[in-house]
Amino acid sequence: MTTVLTPASPLTAADRCDRCGAQAYLRVVLASGGELLFCAHHGRKFEPELKKIAVEIQDESGRLSGTAATADDDER
């Protein structure tokens, strides 16, 4: 298994989790040539099994722990 640090094609808001439809943060490339997309939650849940069948895992879940958005009081 290889974790991609700088993906050639970043995941976007249009990429959805194959399990629940939430925004995808993980792309799992399978040996068979297919790919699966997962939200961070389902990516963590299925990680042990995915590592067994993945040729490559693109994990962008680190984007979720970025700085929280802020707004001035008059914008709330």
PDB file of C-alpha atoms in Angstrom:
ATOM      1  CA  MET A   1       0.000   0.000   0.000  1.00  0.00           C
ATOM      2  CA  THR A   2       1.166   3.518  -0.815  1.00  0.00           C
ATOM      3  CA  THR A   3      -0.217   6.684   0.750  1.00  0.00           C
ATOM      4  CA  VAL A   4      -0.217   9.567  -1.692  1.00  0.00           C
ATOM      5  CA  LEU A   5       1.047  12.775  -0.091  1.00  0.00           C
ATOM      6  CA  THR A   6       0.579  15.061  -3.071  1.00  0.00           C
ATOM      7  CA  PRO A   7      -2.244  13.676  -5.183  1.00  0.00           C
ATOM      8  CA  ALA A   8      -2.292  14.306  -8.920  1.00  0.00           C
ATOM      9  CA  SER A   9      -6.032  14.952  -8.775  1.00  0.00           C
ATOM     10  CA  PRO A  10      -7.249  16.288  -5.423  1.00  0.00           C
ATOM     11  CA  LEU A  11     -10.646  15.249  -4.152  1.00  0.00           C
ATOM     12  CA  THR A  12     -13.326  17.928  -4.462  1.00  0.00           C
ATOM     13  CA  ALA A  13     -16.705  18.604  -2.872  1.00  0.00           C
ATOM     14  CA  ALA A  14     -18.252  16.753  -5.822  1.00  0.00           C
ATOM     15  CA  ASP A  15     -16.519  13.506  -4.767  1.00  0.00           C
ATOM     16  CA  ARG A  16     -18.895  11.587  -2.490  1.00  0.00           C
ATOM     17  CA  CYS A  17     -18.482   8.667  -0.098  1.00  0.00           C
ATOM     18  CA  ASP A  18     -19.568   5.381  -1.676  1.00  0.00           C
ATOM     19  CA  ARG A  19     -21.019   4.305   1.672  1.00  0.00           C
ATOM     20  CA  CYS A  20     -23.065   7.308   2.867  1.00  0.00           C
ATOM     21  CA  GLY A  21     -22.845  10.098   0.272  1.00  0.00           C
ATOM     22  CA  ALA A  22     -20.917  12.562   2.462  1.00  0.00           C
ATOM     23  CA  GLN A  23     -17.941  14.448   1.015  1.00  0.00           C
ATOM     24  CA  ALA A  24     -15.105  12.020   0.264  1.00  0.00           C
ATOM     25  CA  TYR A  25     -11.677  12.538   1.799  1.00  0.00           C
ATOM     26  CA  LEU A  26     -10.156   9.149   0.906  1.00  0.00           C
ATOM     27  CA  ARG A  27      -9.651   7.560  -2.499  1.00  0.00           C
ATOM     28  CA  VAL A  28      -8.750   3.878  -2.445  1.00  0.00           C
ATOM     29  CA  VAL A  29      -7.307   2.449  -5.657  1.00  0.00           C
ATOM     30  CA  LEU A  30      -7.853  -1.302  -5.900  1.00  0.00           C
ATOM     31  CA  ALA A  31      -5.581  -3.889  -7.503  1.00  0.00           C
ATOM     32  CA  SER A  32      -8.453  -4.729  -9.855  1.00  0.00           C
ATOM     33  CA  GLY A  33      -8.222  -1.197 -11.270  1.00  0.00           C
ATOM     34  CA  GLY A  34     -11.341   0.201  -9.618  1.00  0.00           C
ATOM     35  CA  GLU A  35     -11.505   2.848  -6.941  1.00  0.00           C
ATOM     36  CA  LEU A  36     -13.599   3.539  -3.871  1.00  0.00           C
ATOM     37  CA  LEU A  37     -14.278   6.891  -2.227  1.00  0.00           C
ATOM     38  CA  PHE A  38     -14.935   7.293   1.494  1.00  0.00           C
ATOM     39  CA  CYS A  39     -15.680  10.061   3.958  1.00  0.00           C
ATOM     40  CA  ALA A  40     -13.198  10.289   6.842  1.00  0.00           C
ATOM     41  CA  HIS A  41     -15.547   8.356   9.155  1.00  0.00           C
ATOM     42  CA  HIS A  42     -16.007   5.365   6.856  1.00  0.00           C
ATOM     43  CA  GLY A  43     -12.361   5.492   5.783  1.00  0.00           C
ATOM     44  CA  ARG A  44     -11.321   4.989   9.414  1.00  0.00           C
ATOM     45  CA  LYS A  45     -13.992   2.358   9.984  1.00  0.00           C
ATOM     46  CA  PHE A  46     -12.936   0.213   7.013  1.00  0.00           C
ATOM     47  CA  GLU A  47      -9.202   1.013   7.135  1.00  0.00           C
ATOM     48  CA  PRO A  48      -7.978  -2.450   8.242  1.00  0.00           C
ATOM     49  CA  GLU A  49      -9.794  -4.190   5.391  1.00  0.00           C
ATOM     50  CA  LEU A  50      -8.965  -1.507   2.831  1.00  0.00           C
ATOM     51  CA  LYS A  51      -5.243  -1.820   3.546  1.00  0.00           C
ATOM     52  CA  LYS A  52      -5.460  -5.486   2.534  1.00  0.00           C
ATOM     53  CA  ILE A  53      -6.904  -4.777  -0.924  1.00  0.00           C
ATOM     54  CA  ALA A  54      -5.577  -1.302  -1.775  1.00  0.00           C
ATOM     55  CA  VAL A  55      -2.725  -0.577  -4.117  1.00  0.00           C
ATOM     56  CA  GLU A  56      -2.867   3.098  -3.172  1.00  0.00           C
ATOM     57  CA  ILE A  57      -4.731   5.209  -0.609  1.00  0.00           C
ATOM     58  CA  GLN A  58      -5.086   8.946  -1.111  1.00  0.00           C
ATOM     59  CA  ASP A  59      -5.955  10.385   2.308  1.00  0.00           C
ATOM     60  CA  GLU A  60      -6.978  14.038   2.418  1.00  0.00           C
ATOM     61  CA  SER A  61      -8.720  13.847   5.808  1.00  0.00           C
ATOM     62  CA  GLY A  62      -6.059  16.188   7.218  1.00  0.00           C
ATOM     63  CA  ARG A  63      -7.979  19.029   5.557  1.00  0.00           C
ATOM     64  CA  LEU A  64     -10.687  18.540   8.182  1.00  0.00           C
ATOM     65  CA  SER A  65      -8.460  19.651  11.061  1.00  0.00           C
ATOM     66  CA  GLY A  66      -7.595  23.029   9.565  1.00  0.00           C
ATOM     67  CA  THR A  67      -8.310  26.358  11.202  1.00  0.00           C
ATOM     68  CA  ALA A  68     -11.981  26.857  11.939  1.00  0.00           C
ATOM     69  CA  ALA A  69     -13.793  29.598  10.065  1.00  0.00           C
ATOM     70  CA  THR A  70     -14.461  32.765  12.025  1.00  0.00           C
ATOM     71  CA  ALA A  71     -16.811  35.664  11.502  1.00  0.00           C
ATOM     72  CA  ASP A  72     -17.186  39.089  13.084  1.00  0.00           C
ATOM     73  CA  ASP A  73     -20.118  39.501  15.476  1.00  0.00           C
ATOM     74  CA  ASP A  74     -22.041  41.603  12.935  1.00  0.00           C
ATOM     75  CA  GLU A  75     -21.767  38.772  10.376  1.00  0.00           C
ATOM     76  CA  ARG A  76     -23.352  36.138  12.617  1.00  0.00           C
TER      77      ARG A  76
END
